[in-house]
Structures are given as structure tokens and as C-alpha cells.
């Protein structure tokens, strides 16, 4: 029968899974790299073993009964049907076991929720579908986006080792320091989860949650968004790099300098005009990174959800409206405000791109200075 | 002419009182509890296959990493509608169908107490689900925010099918509330003389308690969807911080409905298993009274544990501890039930017909679901399990191998009483074993995938999860195909088969086994005597 062949298939695959690639996926919760994650792991194993013991006892009695107390063996059924003593016993015993479980769970939980006396604080903001990191004690902030190429997702390119778990700019934290995370969101609820730290905290729009970690060893740790946040929920990974204090200090100083320089450069650019080729090249890059997830690489959008840009009235005619919506977003919709996400020249370039790509040939060129003007009325 | 002795008018009267009308009208206008029970059960079976087809789409997409068959937007719609259909369209109507068929027969009543409302509560359901299913074809697609429809994903960021989703959930809720009122009124008023509360069969008891849960929480769900509707279309800000609301408030309201809802889907299952195990062990149920008390305790505790679904939303430590302790406490009455079933089997004289096989599988696999539930209750560990496939494994163990296996067990157990024919035992055993093996290939590996870190509700995943997902998908396809055996068996049993006796099962006890098989259109027009 079809079913039997299916079963054979599944068994075969199961065996194959273990023979070829079993080393790849751990079969248990990670022990992680922090004291807390170790505690969580041991708590998990403790409860697991208790459940196994109860299971063996209960199923043992049940299967002993199934094997021996069957009609085909000619047994006469007993007729007993109640015993208050037994009922009390198997009510009280589980309570004792549960108390034994609750004590270590309570201790771990209280330690996990103590976010006081942090050395470094990072504000984590989720938005559809990327993370933003801002170091509260330094002038450093940036977005972190999925780095896996679209072609790998569409099966046109071989998938890399860290498929869907790689980002363009990871979060960097120092080792041996208590790092506090403030977690929030710009749109829907996301959840910031790094299994190796045993940190999973929801990012709620309009509210700030706290969590913390202290990583002892340098390394690269990967996680994902854990709360359904719309279309690309499966495509907003998290990568954290833990560095020694010295390396971290060097990195953050350099990063602060680079960001300051970029801002200065931006001001200078205001007086310069970019060529159409430059604008279109930068615009396409920006569009694919920030806009294509909703409006699609073809500019066609998704009917009923995300409007098309190709041939749209706004992209063809209404230039001030176009600049305004990219800068400030549109409240009540998924359209985000990009003023703080992109540089002036990127915004100028992406608007130029949208007005000239996909047969939108308006010929409009938008420069960084135009954006700056629109920003400060 | 005038010599014809039969009076056609009197004959019609006779028909009207003692037999069903013919054709489509019988089903549209029926107020008979058995007809309505049949309608509910067939509706649930249809929905089981529609929701199952969506699960097949999900498993096909997840068979390999990368996007092959559907786009993420549609994938989200599939997970959402699969959940809604299975919860509100398959499991709940199946239990209501069983209650309709069995409660009057078990308490010695002629029918349900409110037959016209009974008709109405069924016939609005097809409309609710047509609205929900048709919304998938709207521009922008159907609901894609998960069956839990967390705001603001379901408000500001959802497509316009949300309005239809809200309307359809309202209708489902009204249907459930009417069904629940009917069960309560019937049980309170139509018990045969001498049938005191503590003599009622456990299926009646568990449904009695379930009906109260339904009346308590379905209005809460109605409130939640209405607030979603007004937030989206009428400018309110219940769940929007910018207007003074709070998105987490939505989750509190939803899970205040959602957790009792979980028990709505499992308490009747306890009743079914408590009926089947004594029959095939040929020994009275152990601890009848403690079963009643345990069920009531579970129902009461279910109102105190809702926030264990929300440990990661950022609650004060005190609240986390409270909900952790309360949730762990539920293990106590649930454990009592399992111990009682095992004690019922102990020193019985067991046989293993299909209903008993499903009931035994229920006890083992539901208990496994209970164990993972206990693990999930431990807040620090929940931070790692939450929103991963470990959770998916957990609730499919309690809902598929729990609720649905119990419904299968019930169908096999009472089919001879409903149709008057014995079902095909060999075919039934094939159905059981295929289901048992495939369901475990389907759901057991999900525990490992979840522990290894795969989030739920994602259309694509990292490469390390590839082998296990392929295996899970194969289990899923096999489980789906196995259910076709059940349809074949039911059709065969309705068409014919060995004639069933009134008693049907050697060890069966209860009023429904004292009337002939198939059960006459009107049973117990005069109340039976209860010793």
C-alpha cells in the first residue's frame, strides 16, 4: 500500500539523516556561552529527566497491565474502583515534585531579570524586517540587515554555510561585561533572540523591555526574530560578535569616527550634484536593500498589500509627495520613515531611481540638497 | 374513493412525529439532535481535510530550505487559516457534534432542550467558514497574522481581509455560545429521574464544564476581535501606544480567552477516554468522583494561567512567578486523570478494538504533550522554547494525538450505535497504525528542531534544520493520506456491514447502550429508570 511505502521512506530518511549530517544539528538545547544560559540548560535537563522518570513509571505500569491483564489470557476483571488513600497519594506526590522543580526555576528567573549595574547599554529597535542597534554611551548606531543574497533564497545560487543567519553589520559587544539590552520596535512586535545567551525579549512598539547578558568568550553568536512580524519574519536574523574589551574599545572608537566623518561628508555633499549614473547606481542598491522587500524588485508591489511604484501617480507626477513619504513614512501603514535610516544622498538616489526605473522615465534627478531642503522647511 | 380507509392526513402526522423529512429539507430544517450531531460531525470532517490540505502546503514548502512552492505572504496565510480552521472548524464542531448525539442519549432525554437554537447554531457555521476561506482570494490575500492575530500586525499592518476575519470569528463565537447554552440547559433540565449529577457519565460531566468555559471566554474573544476591528477601521487605539493603548494588552485579552479555549478542546476528550477505557477493560472507571473534581480544578485553574503564553513580553518578575506556579499546578489534576485511567486498566480484562487503541494512544501521547507542557511552564526554560518548533510539537501532541485521537476513538466507539452497523475492524486497525506511526514521524522530530533553535511560522530555515524538516514533511504527508482510510471506513460503515446489537461492546455501560442500534430517531420519549 501507498502508506507502507511512505513509512519505509520516512524510516530510510531518518536513518540517512543520522548517518550523513547528524553532526550539523544539535539534538538538544544549546548550553550557550553565559552563566545564565548554562543554568537554563541544566534546569531544562532536570525537568526533562523528571518527566522521563514519571513517564517510565506510568507507562511501565500501563504496558505491564496491557500485556498481562488482557481478556485473551483468560483473566477475570477485578471490580475495585476507588480508593481515597491512593487518590490523596498521587495528588500529594506530584505537588512535592513540582515544588522541587519550582525552587531552582525561581532562582534562575530572578537572576535573569536583574538588569541593574550594567557596563554597556545597547538600544535594540526592531522594524519590518531589520534590527537597529544604538550604543547609548557612544555616538554609534546602525541598521543590521539580512546578508543572504536573494538568489540563494530563490534556489538560483548554492546556499552558503550561514544561510539566513548572516547580516551585513553584526552587533558587537565586549566580553566579561554586563551588557544591558533595551528592546523596542518601530512597527509590529518582534522578538530578539540569541539562543547562546538564553535571551529572548519581545520588541513592543511604544514600550521598552530590558534584558542582559555577560559573555565570557569572544565569538560569533547567531539568532533570529522569534515573533511573527509579517511577510519577512523568517528573514531578519541576528548576529552578535563578542570581542575582548581592548578590541571592542578599538572597534567602537573607529566606528564612532567613521560615522562622524560620514555625517560631515554628507554636509559637504549638499553643495555637490551627483550624475544620473551615480544616482541610479546608488539608488538601485538602496532600493534593493530597503524597499524591494515590500515594493518588490520589479516595482510592482503586492496588490492589496504593498502599492506598486511602477506607473504610480506619486512616482510619475507628485515629486514633493514622493520625497515626503520616503522621509516621513505614512502613519497607519507599513510605510516607514526613512529619514533616520538612510543618508540624504541615499534618499535622493532612491527617489531618483524610483522615478526612472521600470519605464517610469520621468527624467527627474533628485539631489541630496533637495532632500535637505524638504527636511527643514 | 370514500371507501379508502387510510387517512392521508393522519399518516403525514405520523411521519412528522416519528421519522425524518426527506431530502435536503430534512437537514436544513432539522431540530433533531441526532441529525444536527451528524451535520456537525460531517462539517468537522470536511474542515479537517481543508485545514489538513493547508498543512500539506506548509509541509511541502518546508520540505527543503529555500522558497519553492509558495511566497512568504501566502505561507503566513496558510499557517493562520490552518490554525483557525482546525481549532474552530474541526475540533470544536466535532466535540459539539458528539455532545449533540450523545448527551441526550446518555442522560435519558428525548432531545436537546433547545432544538431550534440547535439548528441555528449549526447552520451559521458554514457561512462563517465560507467567509474566512473566501477571504483568501481577496486582493492582498487572507489573514496572515497567525491564528493568535497579535496587534498591531493584525490592525495597522494587516490587509483588508481582516474585516471578514473579524466577522467570521464573531459568527463562530455565537455558534459556540449557543451550543454551550444548549448543553447546559439540557443537562440541568432533562436528566432522567434518579440521574443525579454524580451519576452522570463522565462525557456528560466534562461537556457540562466545557460549556461553562465556552460561555465564559467566547465573549472575551468577541471583544478582542471587535477591538482589532475598531483599531483598524475606526481610529481607536486599544493596542496602539501612540494613542495611549498597549499592544501587550491584546495578548492578555487574547490569552484570557485562549487558555481556557485549550481546555475546551481537551476536557471532552477526557470524557471520551473515561468512557472507552472502562468498556474495554471490563472494569468500572477508577476514581469517578476524583475525575469530576480533577476536571473542575483544571477548568478553574485555566483562568489563572493565561500569561504563560507571554513570558517574553516583559512582565514583572512577580507576575512571571505567579503564572509559572499556577501553570505547574495544572499538572496535578491532569496527572490524577492519567493515574486513574491506568488504575482502571490495572487487573482488568482488556481487549484492543480500534476505539481502545486510539484511547490508549491518547493516554500515552497526550501525556507526552503534558510533559512538554510542564517544561514550557518553567519560565527561564520557556525563554528558550518560546515561539520555536518545540511549542509546535507540544500543542500538536495535545491537539492532534490528544483531541483528534479522542474524536477518532469516539467515532469508532459510537459508529455502530449511530449507523447500526459494525465498522470494518481490519480497516480500522490499518487506519490506527498508519496514523500512530506517521503522526509521530510528523511531530516527534519537531521537539529536536525546536530545541536546536528553529523559530515557528517561518517559510524558510537555516541549512542545519533541512534533514529533520524533510522527515517531518514525509510524516505529514503520510498522516494526511492515512486519514483517507477513515473516510473510506465511515462510508463503508454507513452503507452496510455486520448488524450491531444494542449493547455493541461487551463491557459497555450507560443508557445509550440500552436502546437499539441504530438509535431510533427519537430516543427516550418516556424517561428510563435510573437505579
CSV table of N, CA, C and O in Angstrom, one decimal, chain B residues 253-329:
chain,number,residue,atom,x,y,z
B,253,UNK,N,-5.8,39.9,26.7
B,253,UNK,CA,-7.2,39.6,26.4
B,253,UNK,C,-7.3,38.3,25.6
B,253,UNK,O,-8.1,37.4,25.9
B,254,UNK,N,-6.4,38.2,24.6
B,254,UNK,CA,-6.5,37.0,23.7
B,254,UNK,C,-6.3,35.7,24.5
B,254,UNK,O,-7.0,34.8,24.4
B,255,UNK,N,-5.2,35.7,25.4
B,255,UNK,CA,-4.9,34.5,26.1
B,255,UNK,C,-5.8,34.3,27.3
B,255,UNK,O,-6.0,33.1,27.7
B,256,UNK,N,-6.5,35.3,27.7
B,256,UNK,CA,-7.5,35.1,28.7
B,256,UNK,C,-8.7,34.2,28.1
B,256,UNK,O,-9.3,33.4,28.8
B,257,UNK,N,-8.9,34.4,26.8
B,257,UNK,CA,-9.8,33.5,26.1
B,257,UNK,C,-9.0,32.2,25.7
B,257,UNK,O,-9.5,31.1,25.9
B,258,UNK,N,-7.8,32.4,25.2
B,258,UNK,CA,-7.0,31.3,24.6
B,258,UNK,C,-6.7,30.2,25.5
B,258,UNK,O,-6.7,29.0,25.1
B,259,UNK,N,-6.4,30.5,26.8
B,259,UNK,CA,-6.0,29.3,27.6
B,259,UNK,C,-7.2,28.4,28.0
B,259,UNK,O,-7.2,27.2,27.8
B,260,UNK,N,-8.3,29.0,28.5
B,260,UNK,CA,-9.5,28.2,28.7
B,260,UNK,C,-9.9,27.5,27.4
B,260,UNK,O,-10.3,26.3,27.4
B,261,UNK,N,-9.7,28.2,26.2
B,261,UNK,CA,-10.0,27.5,24.9
B,261,UNK,C,-9.3,26.2,24.8
B,261,UNK,O,-9.8,25.2,24.2
B,262,UNK,N,-8.0,26.2,25.2
B,262,UNK,CA,-7.2,25.0,25.1
B,262,UNK,C,-7.9,23.8,25.9
B,262,UNK,O,-8.0,22.7,25.4
B,263,UNK,N,-8.5,24.2,27.0
B,263,UNK,CA,-9.1,23.1,27.8
B,263,UNK,C,-10.5,22.8,27.2
B,263,UNK,O,-11.0,21.7,27.4
B,264,UNK,N,-11.1,23.8,26.5
B,264,UNK,CA,-12.4,23.5,25.8
B,264,UNK,C,-12.1,22.4,24.8
B,264,UNK,O,-13.0,21.5,24.6
B,265,UNK,N,-10.9,22.3,24.3
B,265,UNK,CA,-10.6,21.3,23.3
B,265,UNK,C,-10.1,20.0,23.9
B,265,UNK,O,-9.8,19.1,23.1
B,266,UNK,N,-9.9,20.0,25.2
B,266,UNK,CA,-9.4,18.7,25.7
B,266,UNK,C,-10.3,18.1,26.8
B,266,UNK,O,-10.3,16.9,26.9
B,267,UNK,N,-11.1,18.9,27.5
B,267,UNK,CA,-11.9,18.3,28.5
B,267,UNK,C,-12.9,17.2,28.0
B,267,UNK,O,-13.0,16.1,28.5
B,268,UNK,N,-13.6,17.5,26.8
B,268,UNK,CA,-14.5,16.5,26.3
B,268,UNK,C,-13.7,15.2,25.9
B,268,UNK,O,-14.2,14.1,26.0
B,269,UNK,N,-12.4,15.4,25.5
B,269,UNK,CA,-11.6,14.3,25.2
B,269,UNK,C,-11.4,13.4,26.4
B,269,UNK,O,-11.4,12.2,26.4
B,270,UNK,N,-11.2,14.0,27.6
B,270,UNK,CA,-11.0,13.3,28.8
B,270,UNK,C,-12.3,12.4,29.1
B,270,UNK,O,-12.2,11.3,29.5
B,271,UNK,N,-13.5,13.1,28.8
B,271,UNK,CA,-14.7,12.3,29.0
B,271,UNK,C,-14.8,11.1,28.1
B,271,UNK,O,-15.3,10.1,28.5
B,272,UNK,N,-14.4,11.3,26.8
B,272,UNK,CA,-14.4,10.2,25.9
B,272,UNK,C,-13.6,9.0,26.3
B,272,UNK,O,-14.0,7.9,26.4
B,273,UNK,N,-12.3,9.4,26.7
B,273,UNK,CA,-11.4,8.3,27.1
B,273,UNK,C,-11.9,7.6,28.4
B,273,UNK,O,-11.8,6.4,28.5
B,274,UNK,N,-12.5,8.4,29.3
B,274,UNK,CA,-13.1,7.9,30.5
B,274,UNK,C,-14.2,6.9,30.2
B,274,UNK,O,-14.6,6.1,31.1
B,275,UNK,N,-14.9,7.1,29.1
B,275,UNK,CA,-16.0,6.1,28.7
B,275,UNK,C,-15.4,4.9,28.1
B,275,UNK,O,-15.9,3.8,28.3
B,276,UNK,N,-14.4,5.0,27.3
B,276,UNK,CA,-13.9,3.9,26.5
B,276,UNK,C,-13.0,3.0,27.3
B,276,UNK,O,-13.2,1.7,27.2
B,277,UNK,N,-12.1,3.5,28.1
B,277,UNK,CA,-11.2,2.6,28.8
B,277,UNK,C,-11.9,1.6,29.7
B,277,UNK,O,-11.6,0.4,29.6
B,278,UNK,N,-12.9,2.0,30.5
B,278,UNK,CA,-13.6,1.0,31.3
B,278,UNK,C,-14.3,0.0,30.5
B,278,UNK,O,-14.4,-1.2,30.9
B,279,UNK,N,-14.9,0.4,29.3
B,279,UNK,CA,-15.6,-0.6,28.5
B,279,UNK,C,-14.7,-1.8,28.1
B,279,UNK,O,-15.0,-2.9,28.2
B,280,UNK,N,-13.5,-1.4,27.6
B,280,UNK,CA,-12.6,-2.4,27.0
B,280,UNK,C,-11.7,-3.0,28.1
B,280,UNK,O,-11.0,-4.0,27.8
B,281,UNK,N,-11.7,-2.5,29.3
B,281,UNK,CA,-11.0,-3.1,30.4
B,281,UNK,C,-12.0,-4.0,31.2
B,281,UNK,O,-11.6,-4.7,32.1
B,282,UNK,N,-13.3,-3.8,30.9
B,282,UNK,CA,-14.4,-4.6,31.5
B,282,UNK,C,-14.3,-4.4,33.0
B,282,UNK,O,-14.4,-5.3,33.8
B,283,UNK,N,-14.1,-3.1,33.4
B,283,UNK,CA,-13.9,-2.8,34.9
B,283,UNK,C,-14.4,-1.4,35.0
B,283,UNK,O,-14.1,-0.6,34.2
B,284,UNK,N,-15.1,-1.1,36.1
B,284,UNK,CA,-15.6,0.3,36.3
B,284,UNK,C,-14.4,1.3,36.3
B,284,UNK,O,-13.3,1.0,36.7
B,285,UNK,N,-14.7,2.5,35.9
B,285,UNK,CA,-13.7,3.6,36.0
B,285,UNK,C,-13.2,3.8,37.4
B,285,UNK,O,-14.0,3.9,38.3
B,286,UNK,N,-11.9,3.9,37.5
B,286,UNK,CA,-11.3,4.1,38.8
B,286,UNK,C,-11.4,5.6,39.2
B,286,UNK,O,-11.1,6.4,38.4
B,287,UNK,N,-12.0,5.8,40.4
B,287,UNK,CA,-12.0,7.2,40.9
B,287,UNK,C,-12.9,8.1,40.2
B,287,UNK,O,-12.5,9.2,39.7
B,288,UNK,N,-14.2,7.7,40.0
B,288,UNK,CA,-15.1,8.6,39.3
B,288,UNK,C,-15.2,10.0,39.9
B,288,UNK,O,-15.1,11.0,39.2
B,289,UNK,N,-15.4,10.0,41.2
B,289,UNK,CA,-15.5,11.3,41.9
B,289,UNK,C,-14.3,12.2,41.7
B,289,UNK,O,-14.3,13.4,41.4
B,290,UNK,N,-13.1,11.6,41.8
B,290,UNK,CA,-11.9,12.3,41.7
B,290,UNK,C,-11.7,12.8,40.3
B,290,UNK,O,-11.1,13.9,40.0
B,291,UNK,N,-12.2,12.1,39.3
B,291,UNK,CA,-12.2,12.5,37.9
B,291,UNK,C,-13.0,13.8,37.8
B,291,UNK,O,-12.6,14.8,37.1
B,292,UNK,N,-14.2,13.8,38.4
B,292,UNK,CA,-15.1,15.0,38.3
B,292,UNK,C,-14.3,16.2,39.0
B,292,UNK,O,-14.3,17.3,38.4
B,293,UNK,N,-13.8,16.0,40.1
B,293,UNK,CA,-13.1,17.1,40.8
B,293,UNK,C,-11.9,17.6,40.0
B,293,UNK,O,-11.6,18.8,40.0
B,294,UNK,N,-11.1,16.6,39.5
B,294,UNK,CA,-9.9,17.0,38.7
B,294,UNK,C,-10.3,17.8,37.5
B,294,UNK,O,-9.7,18.9,37.2
B,295,UNK,N,-11.4,17.4,36.8
B,295,UNK,CA,-11.8,18.2,35.6
B,295,UNK,C,-12.2,19.6,36.1
B,295,UNK,O,-11.9,20.6,35.4
B,296,UNK,N,-13.0,19.7,37.2
B,296,UNK,CA,-13.4,21.1,37.7
B,296,UNK,C,-12.1,21.9,38.0
B,296,UNK,O,-12.1,23.1,37.7
B,297,UNK,N,-11.2,21.3,38.7
B,297,UNK,CA,-10.0,22.0,39.1
B,297,UNK,C,-9.2,22.5,37.8
B,297,UNK,O,-8.7,23.7,37.8
B,298,UNK,N,-9.1,21.7,36.8
B,298,UNK,CA,-8.4,22.1,35.6
B,298,UNK,C,-9.2,23.3,35.0
B,298,UNK,O,-8.5,24.3,34.6
B,299,UNK,N,-10.5,23.2,35.0
B,299,UNK,CA,-11.3,24.3,34.4
B,299,UNK,C,-11.0,25.6,35.2
B,299,UNK,O,-10.9,26.7,34.6
B,300,UNK,N,-11.0,25.5,36.6
B,300,UNK,CA,-10.8,26.8,37.3
B,300,UNK,C,-9.4,27.3,37.2
B,300,UNK,O,-9.2,28.5,37.0
B,301,UNK,N,-8.4,26.4,37.2
B,301,UNK,CA,-7.1,26.9,37.1
B,301,UNK,C,-6.8,27.5,35.7
B,301,UNK,O,-6.0,28.3,35.5
B,302,UNK,N,-7.6,27.1,34.7
B,302,UNK,CA,-7.4,27.5,33.3
B,302,UNK,C,-7.6,29.1,33.2
B,302,UNK,O,-7.1,29.7,32.3
B,303,UNK,N,-8.3,29.6,34.2
B,303,UNK,CA,-8.4,31.1,34.2
B,303,UNK,C,-7.3,31.8,34.8
B,303,UNK,O,-7.2,33.1,34.8
B,304,UNK,N,-6.3,31.1,35.4
B,304,UNK,CA,-5.3,31.8,36.2
B,304,UNK,C,-3.9,31.6,35.5
B,304,UNK,O,-2.9,31.9,36.1
B,305,UNK,N,-3.8,31.1,34.3
B,305,UNK,CA,-2.5,30.8,33.7
B,305,UNK,C,-2.3,31.4,32.4
B,305,UNK,O,-1.3,31.1,31.8
B,306,UNK,N,-3.2,32.3,32.0
B,306,UNK,CA,-3.1,32.8,30.6
B,306,UNK,C,-1.7,33.4,30.2
B,306,UNK,O,-1.2,33.2,29.1
B,307,UNK,N,-1.1,34.1,31.2
B,307,UNK,CA,0.1,34.8,30.8
B,307,UNK,C,1.4,33.9,30.6
B,307,UNK,O,2.4,34.4,30.2
B,308,UNK,N,1.2,32.6,30.8
B,308,UNK,CA,2.4,31.7,30.5
B,308,UNK,C,2.6,31.6,29.0
B,308,UNK,O,3.6,31.1,28.6
B,309,UNK,N,1.7,32.2,28.2
B,309,UNK,CA,2.0,32.3,26.8
B,309,UNK,C,2.8,33.5,26.4
B,309,UNK,O,3.1,33.8,25.3
B,310,UNK,N,3.0,34.3,27.5
B,310,UNK,CA,3.6,35.7,27.2
B,310,UNK,C,4.8,36.0,28.1
B,310,UNK,O,5.1,37.2,28.3
B,311,UNK,N,5.5,35.0,28.5
B,311,UNK,CA,6.7,35.2,29.4
B,311,UNK,C,7.7,36.1,28.7
B,311,UNK,O,8.4,36.9,29.5
B,312,UNK,N,7.8,36.2,27.4
B,312,UNK,CA,8.9,37.0,26.8
B,312,UNK,C,8.4,38.4,26.5
B,312,UNK,O,9.1,39.2,26.0
B,313,UNK,N,7.1,38.7,26.9
B,313,UNK,CA,6.6,40.1,26.6
B,313,UNK,C,7.1,41.1,27.5
B,313,UNK,O,6.9,42.3,27.3
B,314,UNK,N,7.8,40.7,28.6
B,314,UNK,CA,8.4,41.7,29.5
B,314,UNK,C,7.4,41.9,30.6
B,314,UNK,O,6.8,43.0,30.7
B,315,UNK,N,7.2,40.9,31.5
B,315,UNK,CA,6.4,41.1,32.7
B,315,UNK,C,7.2,41.3,33.9
B,315,UNK,O,8.4,40.9,33.9
B,316,UNK,N,6.7,41.9,35.0
B,316,UNK,CA,7.4,41.9,36.2
B,316,UNK,C,7.7,40.5,36.7
B,316,UNK,O,6.9,39.6,36.5
B,317,UNK,N,8.8,40.3,37.4
B,317,UNK,CA,9.2,39.0,37.9
B,317,UNK,C,8.1,38.4,38.7
B,317,UNK,O,7.8,37.2,38.6
B,318,UNK,N,7.4,39.2,39.5
B,318,UNK,CA,6.3,38.7,40.4
B,318,UNK,C,5.3,38.0,39.5
B,318,UNK,O,4.8,36.9,39.8
B,319,UNK,N,4.9,38.6,38.4
B,319,UNK,CA,3.8,38.1,37.6
B,319,UNK,C,4.3,36.8,36.9
B,319,UNK,O,3.6,35.8,36.8
B,320,UNK,N,5.6,36.8,36.5
B,320,UNK,CA,6.2,35.6,35.9
B,320,UNK,C,6.1,34.4,36.9
B,320,UNK,O,5.8,33.3,36.5
B,321,UNK,N,6.5,34.7,38.1
B,321,UNK,CA,6.5,33.6,39.1
B,321,UNK,C,5.1,33.1,39.3
B,321,UNK,O,4.8,31.9,39.4
B,322,UNK,N,4.1,34.0,39.5
B,322,UNK,CA,2.7,33.6,39.8
B,322,UNK,C,2.2,32.7,38.6
B,322,UNK,O,1.7,31.6,38.9
B,323,UNK,N,2.4,33.1,37.4
B,323,UNK,CA,1.9,32.3,36.3
B,323,UNK,C,2.7,31.0,36.1
B,323,UNK,O,2.1,30.0,35.7
B,324,UNK,N,3.9,31.0,36.5
B,324,UNK,CA,4.7,29.8,36.4
B,324,UNK,C,4.1,28.8,37.4
B,324,UNK,O,3.9,27.6,37.1
B,325,UNK,N,3.9,29.2,38.7
B,325,UNK,CA,3.5,28.3,39.7
B,325,UNK,C,2.1,27.8,39.4
B,325,UNK,O,1.8,26.6,39.5
B,326,UNK,N,1.2,28.7,39.0
B,326,UNK,CA,-0.2,28.2,38.6
B,326,UNK,C,-0.2,27.2,37.5
B,326,UNK,O,-0.9,26.2,37.5
B,327,UNK,N,0.7,27.5,36.5
B,327,UNK,CA,0.7,26.6,35.4
B,327,UNK,C,1.2,25.2,35.8
B,327,UNK,O,0.7,24.2,35.4
B,328,UNK,N,2.2,25.2,36.7
B,328,UNK,CA,2.8,23.9,37.1
B,328,UNK,C,1.7,23.1,37.9
B,328,UNK,O,1.6,21.9,37.8
B,329,UNK,N,0.9,23.9,38.6
B,329,UNK,CA,-0.2,23.3,39.4
B,329,UNK,C,-1.2,22.4,38.6
B,329,UNK,O,-1.7,21.4,39.0
